[in-house]
Coordinates of C-alpha atoms in Angstrom, one line a residue:
M1 CA 19.8 40.0 -10.8
T2 CA 22.7 37.6 -11.6
A3 CA 22.2 34.0 -12.7
T4 CA 24.0 32.9 -9.5
R5 CA 21.6 34.8 -7.3
R6 CA 18.6 33.4 -9.2
L7 CA 19.9 29.8 -8.8
L8 CA 20.6 30.3 -5.1
Q9 CA 17.2 31.7 -4.5
A10 CA 15.6 28.9 -6.5
A11 CA 17.5 26.3 -4.4
S12 CA 16.3 28.1 -1.2
K13 CA 12.7 28.1 -2.5
L14 CA 12.9 24.4 -3.4
Q15 CA 14.2 23.5 0.0
R16 CA 11.3 25.4 1.7
E17 CA 8.8 23.6 -0.6
Q18 CA 10.4 20.2 0.3
L19 CA 10.3 21.0 4.0
A20 CA 6.6 22.1 3.7
A21 CA 5.9 18.8 1.9
L22 CA 7.5 16.9 4.8
S23 CA 5.6 18.9 7.3
A24 CA 2.3 18.1 5.6
T25 CA 3.2 14.4 5.4
V26 CA 4.2 14.4 9.1
A27 CA 0.7 15.7 9.9
V28 CA -0.8 12.7 8.1
V29 CA 1.6 10.4 9.9
S30 CA 0.3 11.8 13.2
D31 CA -3.3 11.1 12.3
I32 CA -2.3 7.6 11.1
S33 CA -0.6 6.9 14.4
R34 CA -3.8 7.8 16.3
C35 CA -5.9 5.7 13.9
V36 CA -3.6 2.7 14.3
H37 CA -3.7 2.9 18.1
A38 CA -7.5 3.0 18.1
L39 CA -7.7 0.0 15.6
Q40 CA -5.2 -2.0 17.7
R41 CA -7.4 -1.6 20.8
E42 CA -10.5 -2.5 18.8
R43 CA -8.8 -5.6 17.4
G44 CA -7.9 -6.8 20.9
S45 CA -11.4 -6.3 22.3
S46 CA -12.9 -7.9 19.2
I47 CA -10.7 -11.0 19.7
I48 CA -11.9 -11.5 23.3
Y49 CA -15.5 -10.9 22.2
L50 CA -15.3 -13.6 19.5
G51 CA -13.2 -16.0 21.6
S52 CA -15.7 -15.9 24.4
G53 CA -18.6 -16.5 22.0
G54 CA -19.9 -12.9 22.6
S55 CA -20.1 -13.3 26.4
R56 CA -17.2 -10.9 27.2
F57 CA -16.0 -7.5 26.2
G58 CA -19.2 -6.6 24.4
A59 CA -19.5 -3.1 25.9
Q60 CA -15.7 -2.6 25.7
R61 CA -15.7 -3.5 22.1
D62 CA -18.5 -1.0 21.3
Q63 CA -16.5 1.8 22.9
R64 CA -13.4 0.8 21.0
V65 CA -15.4 0.8 17.7
A66 CA -16.5 4.4 18.6
D67 CA -13.0 5.4 19.3
S68 CA -11.8 3.9 16.0
E69 CA -14.5 5.6 14.0
L70 CA -13.6 9.0 15.5
A71 CA -9.9 8.5 14.6
Q72 CA -10.8 7.2 11.2
A73 CA -13.0 10.3 10.6
T74 CA -10.1 12.6 11.6
L75 CA -7.7 10.8 9.2
E76 CA -10.2 10.9 6.3
Q77 CA -10.7 14.6 6.9
R78 CA -7.0 15.1 6.6
L79 CA -6.8 13.0 3.4
A80 CA -10.0 14.5 1.9
P81 CA -8.2 17.4 0.0
W82 CA -5.9 14.9 -1.6
T83 CA -8.9 13.3 -3.4
A84 CA -11.1 16.3 -4.0
P85 CA -12.4 16.5 -7.6
E86 CA -11.8 20.2 -7.7
T87 CA -8.0 19.6 -7.4
D88 CA -8.1 18.5 -11.0
G89 CA -5.0 16.3 -10.6
A90 CA -3.0 18.9 -8.8
L91 CA -1.5 17.0 -5.9
P92 CA -0.9 18.8 -2.6
H93 CA 2.4 18.7 -0.7
G94 CA 3.6 15.3 0.3
L95 CA 2.0 13.3 -2.6
A96 CA 4.8 13.7 -5.2
D97 CA 5.9 10.1 -4.7
V98 CA 4.2 7.3 -6.5
R99 CA 4.6 4.7 -3.8
L100 CA 3.3 7.1 -1.2
L101 CA 0.3 7.8 -3.3
L102 CA -0.4 4.1 -3.9
S103 CA -0.1 3.4 -0.1
V104 CA -2.6 6.1 0.7
A105 CA -5.0 4.6 -1.9
A106 CA -4.7 1.2 -0.3
V107 CA -5.5 2.8 3.1
W108 CA -8.6 4.5 1.8
Q109 CA -9.8 1.2 0.3
D110 CA -9.3 -0.6 3.6
L111 CA -11.1 2.1 5.6
D112 CA -14.1 1.6 3.3
T113 CA -14.2 -2.1 4.3
L114 CA -14.3 -1.5 8.1
P115 CA -18.1 -1.1 8.5
D116 CA -18.8 -4.5 7.0
L117 CA -16.0 -6.1 9.0
R118 CA -17.4 -4.7 12.3
Q119 CA -20.9 -5.9 11.4
R120 CA -19.6 -9.4 10.7
I121 CA -17.8 -9.4 14.1
A122 CA -20.9 -8.2 15.9
T123 CA -22.9 -11.0 14.5
Q124 CA -20.0 -13.5 15.0
Q125 CA -19.8 -14.4 11.4
L126 CA -16.0 -14.3 11.5
S127 CA -13.6 -16.4 13.4
A128 CA -11.1 -14.8 15.8
D129 CA -8.2 -15.7 13.5
D130 CA -9.9 -14.2 10.4
T131 CA -10.7 -11.1 12.4
L132 CA -7.0 -10.8 13.4
R133 CA -5.9 -11.1 9.8
A134 CA -8.4 -8.5 8.6
F135 CA -7.2 -5.9 11.2
N136 CA -3.6 -6.8 10.5
Q137 CA -4.0 -6.0 6.8
V138 CA -5.7 -2.6 7.5
I139 CA -3.0 -1.6 10.0
G140 CA -0.3 -2.9 7.8
H141 CA -1.3 -0.6 5.0
L142 CA -1.5 2.3 7.4
L143 CA 2.1 1.6 8.5
Q144 CA 3.2 1.4 4.8
V145 CA 2.3 5.1 4.4
I146 CA 4.7 5.9 7.3
F147 CA 7.4 3.8 5.7
E148 CA 7.0 5.5 2.3
A149 CA 7.0 8.9 4.0
A150 CA 10.4 8.1 5.6
D151 CA 11.8 6.9 2.3
T152 CA 10.8 10.2 0.5
A153 CA 12.2 12.5 3.2
S154 CA 14.8 15.0 1.9
D155 CA 16.1 16.2 5.3
P156 CA 18.5 13.8 7.1
D157 CA 17.4 14.7 10.6
I158 CA 13.7 14.4 9.7
M159 CA 14.3 11.2 7.9
R160 CA 16.2 9.6 10.8
R161 CA 13.3 10.6 13.1
L162 CA 10.8 9.1 10.6
V163 CA 12.8 5.9 10.3
S164 CA 12.9 5.7 14.1
L165 CA 9.2 6.4 14.4
F166 CA 8.3 3.8 11.8
H167 CA 10.2 1.0 13.5
F168 CA 8.8 2.0 16.9
I169 CA 5.2 2.0 15.6
Q170 CA 5.8 -1.3 13.7
G171 CA 7.2 -2.8 16.9
K172 CA 4.1 -1.5 18.7
E173 CA 1.9 -3.0 16.1
L174 CA 3.6 -6.4 16.5
A175 CA 3.0 -6.0 20.3
G176 CA -0.7 -5.3 19.4
Q177 CA -0.8 -8.5 17.4
E178 CA 0.7 -10.4 20.3
R179 CA -1.9 -8.9 22.6
A180 CA -4.7 -10.1 20.3
C181 CA -3.2 -13.5 19.8
G182 CA -2.6 -13.9 23.5
A183 CA -6.1 -12.7 24.3
L184 CA -7.5 -15.5 22.2
G185 CA -5.3 -18.2 23.7
F186 CA -5.9 -17.0 27.3
T187 CA -9.6 -16.7 26.7
L188 CA -9.8 -20.2 25.4
A189 CA -7.4 -21.3 28.3
H190 CA -5.2 -23.0 25.8
F191 CA -2.5 -22.2 23.2
D192 CA -2.2 -24.8 20.4
A193 CA 1.1 -25.2 18.6
P194 CA 0.4 -22.8 15.7
H195 CA -0.6 -20.0 18.1
R196 CA 2.4 -20.6 20.3
D197 CA 4.6 -20.4 17.2
T198 CA 2.8 -17.2 16.3
M199 CA 3.5 -15.7 19.7
A200 CA 7.2 -16.7 19.4
T201 CA 7.4 -15.1 16.0
L202 CA 5.8 -11.9 17.1
I203 CA 8.2 -11.6 20.1
G204 CA 11.2 -12.1 17.9
S205 CA 10.0 -9.6 15.3
Q206 CA 9.3 -7.0 18.0
R207 CA 12.9 -7.3 19.2
R208 CA 14.3 -6.7 15.7
C209 CA 12.0 -3.6 15.2
F210 CA 13.0 -2.1 18.5
A211 CA 16.7 -2.7 17.8
T212 CA 16.4 -0.7 14.6
F213 CA 14.5 2.0 16.5
A214 CA 17.2 2.1 19.1
E215 CA 19.8 2.6 16.3
F216 CA 18.1 5.7 14.9
T217 CA 16.4 7.3 17.9
S218 CA 17.7 10.1 20.2
P219 CA 19.5 9.3 23.5
D220 CA 16.6 10.6 25.6
S221 CA 14.1 8.5 23.7
L222 CA 16.3 5.4 24.0
A223 CA 16.7 6.0 27.8
R224 CA 12.9 6.1 28.2
W225 CA 12.5 3.0 26.2
Q226 CA 15.1 1.1 28.3
Q227 CA 13.3 2.2 31.4
L228 CA 10.0 0.8 30.0
Q229 CA 11.8 -2.6 29.7
S230 CA 12.1 -2.9 33.5
G231 CA 9.9 -2.7 36.5
P232 CA 6.9 -4.7 37.9
L233 CA 4.7 -4.3 34.7
H234 CA 7.5 -5.7 32.6
D235 CA 8.0 -8.6 35.0
T236 CA 4.3 -9.5 35.1
F237 CA 4.1 -9.3 31.3
E238 CA 7.1 -11.6 30.8
A239 CA 5.6 -14.1 33.2
L240 CA 2.4 -14.2 31.2
R241 CA 4.4 -14.4 28.0
E242 CA 6.1 -17.5 29.4
L243 CA 2.8 -19.1 30.1
A244 CA 1.5 -18.4 26.6
C245 CA 4.6 -19.9 25.0
S246 CA 4.4 -23.0 27.2
D247 CA 1.9 -25.9 27.2
T248 CA 0.8 -25.1 30.8
S249 CA -2.9 -25.4 31.6
L250 CA -4.0 -21.7 31.9
A251 CA -7.4 -22.2 33.5
R252 CA -5.9 -23.3 36.8
T253 CA -3.2 -20.5 36.8
L254 CA -5.3 -17.4 36.3
D255 CA -8.9 -16.4 37.4
N256 CA -9.8 -14.5 34.2
P257 CA -6.8 -15.2 32.0
G258 CA -8.0 -13.5 28.8
E259 CA -8.9 -10.2 30.6
E260 CA -5.8 -10.3 32.8
W261 CA -3.5 -10.7 29.8
Y262 CA -5.4 -8.0 27.9
A263 CA -5.1 -5.6 30.8
V264 CA -1.4 -6.1 31.3
A265 CA -0.6 -6.1 27.6
T266 CA -2.7 -2.9 27.2
Q267 CA -0.7 -1.1 29.9
R268 CA 2.5 -2.0 28.1
I269 CA 1.1 -0.8 24.7
D270 CA -0.4 2.4 26.2
A271 CA 3.1 3.2 27.6
M272 CA 4.5 2.7 24.1
H273 CA 1.8 5.0 22.7
E274 CA 3.0 7.7 25.1
E275 CA 6.5 7.4 23.8
E276 CA 5.1 7.3 20.3
T277 CA 3.4 10.6 21.0
R278 CA 6.7 12.1 22.2
L279 CA 8.4 11.0 19.0
L280 CA 5.7 12.6 16.9
D281 CA 5.9 15.8 18.9
A282 CA 9.7 15.9 18.5
L283 CA 9.3 15.2 14.7
R284 CA 6.8 18.1 14.3
A285 CA 9.1 20.4 16.3
C286 CA 12.0 19.4 14.0
C287 CA 9.9 20.2 10.9
H288 CA 8.9 23.6 12.3
Q289 CA 12.5 24.4 13.2
R290 CA 13.8 23.4 9.7
L291 CA 11.1 25.5 8.1
Q292 CA 12.1 28.5 10.2
Q293 CA 15.8 28.0 9.4
A294 CA 15.0 27.8 5.7
E295 CA 13.2 31.2 5.5
P296 CA 14.9 33.4 2.9
T297 CA 17.4 35.6 4.8
D298 CA 21.1 35.6 4.2
T299 CA 21.2 34.6 0.5
A300 CA 19.1 37.4 -0.9
A301 CA 20.0 40.0 1.7
S302 CA 23.8 39.5 1.4
L303 CA 23.7 39.6 -2.4
D304 CA 21.5 42.7 -2.4
A305 CA 24.1 44.5 -0.4
L306 CA 27.0 43.6 -2.7
P307 CA 28.3 45.8 -5.6
Q308 CA 27.2 44.6 -9.0
T309 CA 30.4 45.6 -10.8
R310 CA 33.6 43.7 -11.4
L311 CA 31.9 40.5 -10.2
W312 CA 34.5 38.1 -11.6
A313 CA 37.9 39.7 -11.5
S314 CA 39.5 36.3 -12.0
P315 CA 38.6 32.6 -11.9
V316 CA 37.8 31.3 -8.4
A317 CA 37.5 27.7 -7.4
L318 CA 34.0 27.5 -6.0
F319 CA 33.8 23.9 -4.9
T320 CA 37.3 23.1 -3.6
Q321 CA 39.8 24.6 -1.2
Q322 CA 42.9 23.6 -3.1
Q323 CA 45.8 26.0 -2.9
A324 CA 46.0 28.3 -5.9
P325 CA 49.3 29.0 -7.7
T326 CA 51.1 32.1 -6.6
G327 CA 49.8 35.2 -8.5
A328 CA 46.8 33.4 -9.8
L329 CA 44.4 35.8 -8.1
T330 CA 44.9 39.6 -8.4
L331 CA 44.8 41.8 -5.3
D332 CA 41.5 43.2 -6.4
T333 CA 40.0 39.7 -6.5
I334 CA 41.4 38.8 -3.0
E335 CA 40.1 42.0 -1.6
S336 CA 36.7 41.9 -3.4
R337 CA 34.0 41.6 -0.8
F338 CA 31.6 40.2 -3.3
N339 CA 33.9 37.4 -4.4
R340 CA 34.8 36.4 -0.9
S341 CA 31.1 36.4 0.2
L342 CA 29.9 34.6 -2.9
V343 CA 32.6 32.0 -2.8
E344 CA 32.0 31.3 0.9
L345 CA 28.3 31.2 0.3
V346 CA 28.5 28.7 -2.6
Q347 CA 31.2 26.6 -0.9
A348 CA 29.1 26.4 2.3
Q349 CA 26.0 25.5 0.2
N350 CA 27.8 22.8 -1.7
A351 CA 29.4 21.3 1.5
R352 CA 26.0 21.3 3.2
L353 CA 24.3 19.6 0.2
Q354 CA 27.1 17.0 0.1
R355 CA 26.7 16.3 3.8
I356 CA 23.0 16.0 3.5
G357 CA 23.3 13.7 0.5
D358 CA 25.7 11.4 2.3
E359 CA 23.4 11.2 5.4
L360 CA 20.3 10.6 3.3
E361 CA 21.9 7.9 1.3
S362 CA 23.1 6.1 4.4
T363 CA 19.6 6.2 5.9
R364 CA 17.9 5.2 2.6
Q365 CA 20.3 2.4 2.2
A366 CA 19.1 1.0 5.6
L367 CA 15.5 1.3 4.4
R368 CA 16.2 -0.4 1.1
E369 CA 18.1 -3.3 2.8
R370 CA 15.2 -3.8 5.2
R371 CA 12.7 -3.9 2.3
E372 CA 14.9 -6.5 0.5
I373 CA 15.3 -8.7 3.7
E374 CA 11.5 -8.6 4.3
R375 CA 10.9 -9.5 0.6
A376 CA 13.3 -12.4 0.8
K377 CA 11.7 -13.6 4.0
G378 CA 8.3 -13.5 2.4
L379 CA 9.5 -15.5 -0.6
L380 CA 10.8 -18.2 1.7
M381 CA 7.6 -18.3 3.6
T382 CA 5.6 -18.7 0.3
H383 CA 7.9 -21.1 -1.6
Q384 CA 9.3 -23.1 1.4
H385 CA 6.1 -23.0 3.5
L386 CA 7.9 -21.6 6.5
S387 CA 6.7 -19.4 9.3
E388 CA 8.1 -15.9 9.5
A389 CA 10.4 -16.9 12.4
Q390 CA 11.7 -19.9 10.5
A391 CA 12.3 -17.9 7.3
Y392 CA 14.3 -15.3 9.2
R393 CA 16.3 -18.0 11.1
L394 CA 17.1 -19.6 7.8
L395 CA 18.4 -16.3 6.3
R396 CA 20.6 -15.6 9.4
K397 CA 21.9 -19.2 9.5
T398 CA 22.8 -19.1 5.8
A399 CA 24.5 -15.7 6.3
M400 CA 26.6 -17.1 9.2
D401 CA 27.4 -20.4 7.5
Q402 CA 28.6 -18.5 4.3
S403 CA 30.2 -15.6 6.2
K404 CA 28.2 -13.2 4.2
P405 CA 26.1 -10.1 5.2
L406 CA 22.4 -10.8 5.7
I407 CA 21.5 -8.4 2.9
E408 CA 23.7 -10.3 0.4
V409 CA 21.9 -13.6 1.3
A410 CA 18.5 -11.9 1.0
R411 CA 19.4 -10.6 -2.5
N412 CA 20.6 -14.1 -3.6
V413 CA 17.3 -15.5 -2.5
I414 CA 15.4 -12.9 -4.5
Q415 CA 17.5 -13.5 -7.6
V416 CA 17.0 -17.3 -7.4
V417 CA 13.3 -17.0 -7.0
E418 CA 13.0 -14.5 -9.9
M419 CA 15.1 -16.7 -12.1
F420 CA 12.8 -19.8 -11.7
D421 CA 9.5 -17.9 -11.0
P422 CA 9.4 -14.5 -12.7
Q423 CA 6.1 -13.8 -11.1
G424 CA 7.8 -13.9 -7.6

């Protein structure tokens, strides 16, 4: 066996291992998606339960808790082999990245806190706002796993699908927070200024997430999403949104405002969950297809069939297609089936790796820029005491005033804060 053949086989084997790791990670992402959806529904019913002083949604909340516990058990079963003592530090596919591993650890810690959280809600020892924040933290850590999975993907098509899925699920989570915040305000028949501001922030953040989703998703998925943004359900929801963001007296407008809002918002989120399921199905199918395509076929078979003599009759440019000087190649080399096949094979492999590298770098750049913008926004919220919406508006206004890209302004903010406050 030649060194070239061994290297090509090693590259093929590594590609299959990377795709298997992605496939394993996607399976975890699927379970996370189901767990997030269940927790979102539990959060909404818990807010109405607490907002009504325990007089409403008691039975509904109990059912949502049971649904969440089932989804949580499924996720923990999926993650169990990753933490089994008998693995002796040998990590399974999908856990080779430090940030991904730390994100999974944070999720596991959060899941352990849920029984106590539910008990405190049942006995009304928590306020609705504190409950909202607690669920938001748990779900946020679950979404972080999906983000890290997208950032570690090595296949450009799979990575694009993961990026699209992440932003769609994040947008859906913001819709879930809006449902919970709206449920509290409608149940109390009043939105004070902080909660109206929260609603406005959540609406704006959703739009940004879904805009990024639209940039990366498939045309079919985009068409379905656009269809969801029209129709009677959308009109009813927008009318309720307008009430929530205004200072209108809600008690005289709706019979059971909290429950009506929750029902309409839930229909919207359930429709999102159906699209989320389609995105996951397409992602799994893509992983399966890539694994099948990566099965060892042409590389080993074609080299096995080639003669093992006179392999290199003369130098051959493997990685470029530049015109060789006249007479540089002998007739034997030109006519050598091995040289032609091997050159074409390595050239094709190199071109494919270059194309994949370019596509991955482009997508990873988008993820890195998003992370930096989110960090800059968080620093402004902390140091300038701004809301999320105010921080984002300030970043955008500064970018427009200075005629600079938003990412450049975000990086400047981070640098200034780090200069005067190294702890961030």
